[in-house]
């Protein structure tokens, strides 16, 4: 049969095959070069999401660029001695900041992180969170030197969230609202957590209040058991959907969501109309596992979703700020990413070798293992 006479199913299959081939090429490209130089020149997480048809609409990291062409600022600090501000950018396109420049700037005093820049160009920067329905503000800012790490052999600093610390943007551009699909990932310290509410990264209310079921969709990491929880003692990757942390379809226990505490942990939440998923893995090596993939929770108010499109880090949607954790990098996307796209992103995260040491930690229980 000629190409012009090809039936609709044939055209669909050809497009599907091309998309799979593109993702396979991206996976190969991030696996081939493990040196810092090759990674800076290759496809980075937001390049991969773009190629997968689900572009980044927010991209935050204090440790590296998330686009291969990005040369803009990553984060800003303020030193206590004279209240002077300084921003730090990757030293090369797609590269890493010069931590020694921060060390020099902050020598003899203390510094806090005042801004985490959005690398997408949409202006979705994260700054000091204001007060909300659960707690007053403004929130504390992270100590700029409290979370040292290495990435691709470069010294860098993560965002150390102690209880009371929080970042937010209530006036965003391009973040999913209503029941529109989105995805998000974060690289976190899997050993730094508590049972407070709520160490989140993702989509929240724009008025800093609890606006009811389904008005949030964010990654949660910790071991609180007030709402949902998984197998073992935690911590767990869960979804904060407002008025509930969900580990699966049930309101409370979902045993398929395992305890996961790798020193560097990749956490993924994604959601669309009556469909969402939890995925995760070791950010230093190996693939992603899927801990839940199915319909919205069997509790009223979560289908359809009523997302509002603010972005939070380290706090709940109503500014609940009793949690702790450490954030290294994360993005939010437009559209529901495929597992293949996320697997390619995970391969890139593995390749930059966060920490440069042993993987530590583990997953306990649930459906774990290789890439799914």
Short mmCIF file of C-alpha atoms in Angstrom, two decimals:
data_model
loop_
_atom_site.label_atom_id
_atom_site.label_comp_id
_atom_site.label_asym_id
_atom_site.label_seq_id
_atom_site.Cartn_x
_atom_site.Cartn_y
_atom_site.Cartn_z
CA UNK A 1 0.00 0.00 0.00
CA UNK A 2 1.36 3.45 -0.86
CA UNK A 3 2.15 6.02 1.82
CA UNK A 4 -0.65 8.24 0.50
CA UNK A 5 -3.16 5.44 0.91
CA UNK A 6 -1.92 4.50 4.37
CA UNK A 7 -4.84 3.99 6.81
CA UNK A 8 -5.03 6.06 10.03
CA UNK A 9 -3.72 3.17 12.14
CA UNK A 10 -0.62 2.94 9.96
CA UNK A 11 0.08 6.64 10.27
CA UNK A 12 -0.32 6.39 14.06
CA UNK A 13 2.07 3.44 14.22
CA UNK A 14 4.69 5.31 12.17
CA UNK A 15 4.50 8.34 14.47
CA UNK A 16 4.72 6.07 17.52
CA UNK A 17 7.76 4.29 16.09
CA UNK A 18 9.50 7.60 15.36
CA UNK A 19 8.81 8.83 18.89
CA UNK A 20 10.19 5.63 20.42
CA UNK A 21 13.28 5.90 18.22
CA UNK A 22 13.84 9.49 19.32
CA UNK A 23 13.65 8.58 22.99
CA UNK A 24 15.97 5.61 22.43
CA UNK A 25 18.48 7.94 20.81
CA UNK A 26 18.29 10.28 23.79
CA UNK A 27 18.88 7.42 26.22
CA UNK A 28 21.89 6.35 24.16
CA UNK A 29 23.26 9.88 24.09
CA UNK A 30 23.18 10.27 27.86
CA UNK A 31 24.64 6.81 28.46
CA UNK A 32 27.54 7.22 26.03
CA UNK A 33 29.30 10.15 27.67
CA UNK A 34 29.94 9.92 31.38
CA UNK A 35 32.53 12.68 31.64
CA UNK A 36 31.47 16.15 32.78
CA UNK A 37 32.51 17.63 29.43
CA UNK A 38 30.44 15.19 27.40
CA UNK A 39 27.41 15.69 29.64
CA UNK A 40 27.54 19.46 29.31
CA UNK A 41 27.42 19.07 25.55
CA UNK A 42 24.72 16.36 25.49
CA UNK A 43 20.99 16.27 26.15
CA UNK A 44 20.07 17.41 29.66
CA UNK A 45 16.71 16.84 31.40
CA UNK A 46 14.76 19.69 29.79
CA UNK A 47 16.18 18.87 26.35
CA UNK A 48 14.92 15.33 26.87
CA UNK A 49 11.45 16.44 27.99
CA UNK A 50 11.25 18.78 25.01
CA UNK A 51 12.11 15.96 22.61
CA UNK A 52 9.47 13.80 24.30
CA UNK A 53 6.76 16.37 23.59
CA UNK A 54 6.31 17.44 27.23
CA UNK A 55 8.48 20.55 27.61
CA UNK A 56 9.66 21.95 30.93
CA UNK A 57 7.64 24.93 32.15
CA UNK A 58 9.70 25.29 35.33
CA UNK A 59 13.26 24.10 35.94
CA UNK A 60 15.08 24.70 39.23
CA UNK A 61 18.53 23.65 40.37
CA UNK A 62 21.34 25.10 42.44
CA UNK A 63 23.73 22.39 41.26
CA UNK A 64 23.65 22.44 37.45
CA UNK A 65 22.04 23.63 34.23
CA UNK A 66 19.06 21.55 33.11
CA UNK A 67 19.28 22.61 29.43
CA UNK A 68 22.42 21.96 27.39
CA UNK A 69 22.37 25.58 26.13
CA UNK A 70 21.59 27.27 29.45
CA UNK A 71 24.04 29.96 30.62
CA UNK A 72 21.77 32.09 32.84
CA UNK A 73 21.73 32.30 36.63
CA UNK A 74 20.96 29.23 38.73
CA UNK A 75 20.50 30.78 42.16
CA UNK A 76 21.12 33.90 44.21
CA UNK A 77 22.45 34.29 47.74
CA UNK A 78 22.58 37.11 50.27
CA UNK A 79 25.38 37.44 52.79
CA UNK A 80 24.68 38.60 56.32
CA UNK A 81 27.67 40.89 56.77
CA UNK A 82 26.45 43.63 54.39
CA UNK A 83 23.20 42.26 52.84
CA UNK A 84 24.87 42.07 49.42
CA UNK A 85 23.34 39.75 46.82
CA UNK A 86 25.17 37.61 44.28
CA UNK A 87 23.90 35.22 41.60
CA UNK A 88 25.75 32.15 40.36
CA UNK A 89 25.59 30.75 36.83
CA UNK A 90 27.08 27.68 35.14
CA UNK A 91 30.65 28.38 34.09
CA UNK A 92 29.91 26.92 30.63
CA UNK A 93 26.69 26.33 28.69
CA UNK A 94 24.90 23.35 30.18
CA UNK A 95 27.41 23.16 33.00
CA UNK A 96 27.88 23.70 36.69
CA UNK A 97 28.31 26.69 39.02
CA UNK A 98 31.64 27.58 40.59
CA UNK A 99 31.14 26.73 44.25
CA UNK A 100 34.47 28.29 45.12
CA UNK A 101 33.05 31.65 44.04
CA UNK A 102 30.23 31.22 46.56
CA UNK A 103 32.73 30.14 49.21
CA UNK A 104 34.74 33.29 48.59
CA UNK A 105 31.66 35.54 48.63
CA UNK A 106 30.39 34.04 51.90
CA UNK A 107 33.79 33.78 53.65
CA UNK A 108 33.73 35.09 57.20
CA UNK A 109 29.95 35.47 57.27
CA UNK A 110 26.80 33.48 56.52
CA UNK A 111 24.70 33.33 53.34
CA UNK A 112 21.14 32.33 52.57
CA UNK A 113 19.61 31.32 49.22
CA UNK A 114 17.22 34.11 48.24
CA UNK A 115 16.18 33.02 44.74
CA UNK A 116 16.21 29.80 42.72
CA UNK A 117 15.94 30.85 39.09
CA UNK A 118 13.65 29.18 36.58
CA UNK A 119 15.78 28.02 33.66
CA UNK A 120 12.88 27.82 31.18
CA UNK A 121 12.73 31.57 30.56
CA UNK A 122 9.13 31.74 31.86
CA UNK A 123 10.12 33.59 35.02
CA UNK A 124 8.89 30.90 37.41
CA UNK A 125 11.59 31.69 39.98
CA UNK A 126 11.25 30.52 43.58
CA UNK A 127 11.66 33.11 46.34
CA UNK A 128 10.89 33.41 50.05
CA UNK A 129 7.43 32.02 50.78
CA UNK A 130 4.88 34.35 52.39
CA UNK A 131 2.54 33.34 55.18
CA UNK A 132 -0.49 31.16 54.55
CA UNK A 133 -3.51 29.63 56.18
CA UNK A 134 -1.51 27.16 58.25
CA UNK A 135 1.36 29.39 59.36
CA UNK A 136 2.52 32.97 59.18
CA UNK A 137 5.47 34.19 57.22
CA UNK A 138 7.62 35.10 55.55
CA UNK A 139 9.32 31.72 55.82
CA UNK A 140 12.99 31.21 56.54
CA UNK A 141 15.54 31.01 53.74
CA UNK A 142 17.92 28.07 53.32
CA UNK A 143 21.48 28.27 54.58
CA UNK A 144 23.49 28.44 51.35
CA UNK A 145 26.27 26.14 52.62
CA UNK A 146 24.29 23.53 54.59
CA UNK A 147 23.95 20.96 51.77
CA UNK A 148 27.34 20.52 50.06
CA UNK A 149 27.58 17.87 47.36
CA UNK A 150 29.40 17.05 44.15
CA UNK A 151 27.88 16.71 40.70
CA UNK A 152 29.95 15.49 37.74
CA UNK A 153 32.99 15.99 39.95
CA UNK A 154 32.14 19.63 40.68
CA UNK A 155 31.51 20.91 44.20
CA UNK A 156 28.01 22.37 44.51
CA UNK A 157 25.37 23.21 47.10
CA UNK A 158 21.80 21.95 47.37
CA UNK A 159 18.85 23.62 49.09
CA UNK A 160 18.77 22.53 52.75
CA UNK A 161 15.22 22.90 54.06
CA UNK A 162 15.07 22.99 57.85
CA UNK A 163 11.61 23.21 59.47
CA UNK A 164 10.29 26.71 58.91
CA UNK A 165 12.04 27.14 55.54
CA UNK A 166 10.02 27.60 52.35
CA UNK A 167 10.01 28.95 48.79
CA UNK A 168 7.06 29.82 46.56
CA UNK A 169 5.83 31.49 43.38
CA UNK A 170 2.11 32.35 43.23
CA UNK A 171 2.23 34.16 39.87
CA UNK A 172 3.48 31.58 37.40
CA UNK A 173 3.54 31.15 33.66
CA UNK A 174 2.59 27.89 31.93
CA UNK A 175 2.06 25.68 35.01
CA UNK A 176 -0.88 23.27 34.71
CA UNK A 177 -4.24 24.35 36.11
CA UNK A 178 -7.55 22.53 36.49
CA UNK A 179 -7.40 18.96 35.22
CA UNK A 180 -4.64 19.64 32.68
CA UNK A 181 -1.78 17.12 32.57
CA UNK A 182 1.69 17.70 33.99
CA UNK A 183 4.77 15.88 35.19
CA UNK A 184 7.49 16.68 37.70
CA UNK A 185 10.65 15.18 39.12
CA UNK A 186 13.04 16.12 41.90
CA UNK A 187 16.42 14.85 43.05
CA UNK A 188 16.38 14.82 46.86
CA UNK A 189 18.50 13.67 49.80
CA UNK A 190 16.75 10.42 50.72
CA UNK A 191 18.28 10.45 54.20
CA UNK A 192 17.08 13.96 55.19
CA UNK A 193 13.38 13.89 56.08
CA UNK A 194 10.94 13.92 58.97
CA UNK A 195 7.27 13.37 59.80
CA UNK A 196 6.30 17.02 59.56
CA UNK A 197 4.03 18.57 56.96
CA UNK A 198 5.07 18.94 54.27
CA UNK A 199 8.30 18.70 52.28
CA UNK A 200 6.81 19.28 48.81
CA UNK A 201 7.90 20.38 45.36
CA UNK A 202 5.24 21.09 42.78
CA UNK A 203 1.84 22.59 42.02
CA UNK A 204 -0.12 24.40 44.77
CA UNK A 205 -2.75 27.03 45.52
CA UNK A 206 -2.11 30.59 44.39
CA UNK A 207 -3.61 32.13 47.56
CA UNK A 208 -1.51 30.18 50.13
CA UNK A 209 -4.63 28.59 51.66
CA UNK A 210 -6.12 25.12 51.73
CA UNK A 211 -8.71 25.36 48.96
CA UNK A 212 -9.93 21.79 49.21
CA UNK A 213 -9.38 18.37 47.69
CA UNK A 214 -7.60 18.33 44.35
CA UNK A 215 -6.23 21.88 44.44
CA UNK A 216 -2.61 20.67 44.63
CA UNK A 217 -0.39 18.19 42.80
CA UNK A 218 3.11 18.03 44.25
CA UNK A 219 5.88 15.59 45.09
CA UNK A 220 6.00 14.84 48.81
CA UNK A 221 8.94 13.11 50.53
CA UNK A 222 8.98 12.07 54.18
CA UNK A 223 7.49 9.60 56.65
CA UNK A 224 4.37 11.28 57.99
CA UNK A 225 1.45 8.81 58.42
CA UNK A 226 -1.40 11.21 59.19
CA UNK A 227 -2.83 10.75 55.69
CA UNK A 228 -1.47 8.17 53.24
CA UNK A 229 1.60 5.99 53.64
CA UNK A 230 3.35 3.06 52.03
CA UNK A 231 5.08 -0.12 53.14
CA UNK A 232 7.79 -0.16 55.79
CA UNK A 233 8.59 2.78 58.02
CA UNK A 234 9.23 5.35 55.31
CA UNK A 235 10.26 7.71 53.93
CA UNK A 236 7.94 7.47 50.94
CA UNK A 237 7.45 9.34 47.69
CA UNK A 238 3.82 10.40 47.71
CA UNK A 239 1.59 12.95 46.00
CA UNK A 240 0.30 15.93 47.95
CA UNK A 241 -3.11 16.47 46.34
CA UNK A 242 -4.35 18.71 49.20
CA UNK A 243 -6.14 17.35 52.25
CA UNK A 244 -4.27 14.13 51.65
CA UNK A 245 -0.86 12.66 50.91
CA UNK A 246 -1.53 9.74 48.58
CA UNK A 247 0.63 6.65 48.07
CA UNK A 248 -1.81 5.12 45.57
CA UNK A 249 -5.53 4.80 44.97
CA UNK A 250 -6.45 4.27 48.64
CA UNK A 251 -6.72 7.04 51.18
CA UNK A 252 -4.32 5.45 53.68
CA UNK A 253 -2.08 2.40 53.12
CA UNK A 254 -0.93 1.42 49.63
CA UNK A 255 1.66 -1.32 50.12
CA UNK A 256 2.99 -0.96 46.56
CA UNK A 257 4.64 2.33 47.54
CA UNK A 258 7.90 1.28 49.23
CA UNK A 259 10.19 2.89 51.73
CA UNK A 260 12.86 4.58 49.60
CA UNK A 261 15.89 6.26 51.14
CA UNK A 262 18.76 6.35 48.69
CA UNK A 263 21.23 9.08 49.60
CA UNK A 264 20.32 10.69 46.27
CA UNK A 265 16.75 9.80 45.36
CA UNK A 266 14.84 10.57 42.16
CA UNK A 267 11.16 11.23 42.90
CA UNK A 268 8.48 11.55 40.19
CA UNK A 269 4.79 12.46 40.28
CA UNK A 270 2.71 12.97 37.14
CA UNK A 271 -0.99 13.42 36.60
CA UNK A 272 -3.69 13.93 34.00
CA UNK A 273 -7.47 13.41 33.73
CA UNK A 274 -8.32 10.55 36.12
CA UNK A 275 -4.78 9.18 35.81
CA UNK A 276 -1.62 9.66 37.85
CA UNK A 277 1.59 7.86 38.77
CA UNK A 278 4.39 7.64 41.34
CA UNK A 279 7.86 6.63 40.16
CA UNK A 280 11.26 6.71 41.81
CA UNK A 281 14.75 5.33 41.97
CA UNK A 282 18.38 5.75 42.94
CA UNK A 283 19.66 9.00 41.44
CA UNK A 284 23.21 7.63 41.38
CA UNK A 285 22.59 4.43 39.40
CA UNK A 286 19.93 2.24 37.86
CA UNK A 287 16.50 2.79 36.41
CA UNK A 288 13.16 3.98 37.70
CA UNK A 289 10.49 1.82 39.29
CA UNK A 290 6.77 2.51 39.06
CA UNK A 291 5.10 2.40 42.48
CA UNK A 292 1.60 3.40 41.32
CA UNK A 293 0.03 4.02 37.92
CA UNK A 294 -3.73 4.26 37.78
CA UNK A 295 -6.87 6.24 38.45
CA UNK A 296 -7.24 9.13 40.86
CA UNK A 297 -7.77 8.30 44.56
CA UNK A 298 -11.05 6.65 45.56
CA UNK A 299 -11.97 9.69 47.68
CA UNK A 300 -14.31 12.40 46.44
CA UNK A 301 -12.86 15.65 45.19
CA UNK A 302 -9.85 14.43 43.23
CA UNK A 303 -11.48 13.75 39.88
CA UNK A 304 -11.44 16.08 38.12
CA UNK A 305 -8.52 17.92 39.65
CA UNK A 306 -8.66 21.64 40.42
CA UNK A 307 -4.98 22.58 40.24
CA UNK A 308 -4.17 26.28 40.59
CA UNK A 309 -0.61 26.52 39.27
CA UNK A 310 1.52 28.03 42.03
CA UNK A 311 4.92 26.39 42.71
CA UNK A 312 6.14 25.46 46.20
CA UNK A 313 9.35 24.02 47.63
CA UNK A 314 9.72 22.72 51.18
CA UNK A 315 6.18 23.56 52.36
CA UNK A 316 2.55 22.57 51.93
CA UNK A 317 0.05 24.50 49.86
CA UNK A 318 -1.26 26.39 52.90
CA UNK A 319 2.31 27.13 54.08
CA UNK A 320 2.48 24.19 56.47
CA UNK A 321 6.20 24.35 57.24
CA UNK A 322 7.11 21.71 59.79
CA UNK A 323 8.99 19.43 57.37
CA UNK A 324 12.63 19.10 56.40
CA UNK A 325 14.50 17.85 53.35
CA UNK A 326 17.16 18.68 50.78
CA UNK A 327 16.49 19.58 47.14
CA UNK A 328 19.12 19.48 44.38
CA UNK A 329 17.18 19.79 41.13
CA UNK A 330 13.66 19.46 39.75
CA UNK A 331 11.35 20.41 36.90
CA UNK A 332 7.67 20.67 36.05
CA UNK A 333 6.36 19.91 32.57
CA UNK A 334 3.47 20.75 30.31
CA UNK A 335 1.77 17.46 29.44
CA UNK A 336 2.00 13.96 30.88
CA UNK A 337 5.52 12.59 30.21
CA UNK A 338 5.97 9.07 28.92
CA UNK A 339 7.85 6.53 31.01
CA UNK A 340 10.43 6.38 28.22
CA UNK A 341 11.09 10.12 28.49
CA UNK A 342 11.50 9.85 32.27
CA UNK A 343 13.81 6.87 31.87
CA UNK A 344 16.04 8.99 29.63
CA UNK A 345 16.03 11.77 32.23
CA UNK A 346 16.98 9.25 34.92
CA UNK A 347 19.87 8.03 32.75
CA UNK A 348 21.15 11.61 32.55
CA UNK A 349 20.81 12.07 36.32
CA UNK A 350 22.79 8.84 36.85
CA UNK A 351 25.50 10.02 34.48
CA UNK A 352 26.41 13.12 36.49
CA UNK A 353 27.16 10.96 39.54
CA UNK A 354 25.74 12.98 42.41
CA UNK A 355 27.94 12.61 45.46
CA UNK A 356 30.54 10.60 43.60
CA UNK A 357 30.44 7.88 46.27
CA UNK A 358 28.44 4.89 47.38
CA UNK A 359 24.75 4.77 46.62
CA UNK A 360 23.65 4.01 50.21
CA UNK A 361 20.03 3.53 51.20
CA UNK A 362 17.53 1.25 49.55
CA UNK A 363 13.94 0.60 48.72
CA UNK A 364 11.99 -1.73 50.99
CA UNK A 365 8.85 -3.48 49.87
CA UNK A 366 6.63 -2.51 46.98
CA UNK A 367 7.34 -3.00 43.30
CA UNK A 368 11.01 -2.15 42.93
CA UNK A 369 13.70 -3.13 40.53
CA UNK A 370 14.82 -2.07 37.11
CA UNK A 371 13.41 0.45 34.70
CA UNK A 372 9.72 -0.02 33.95
#
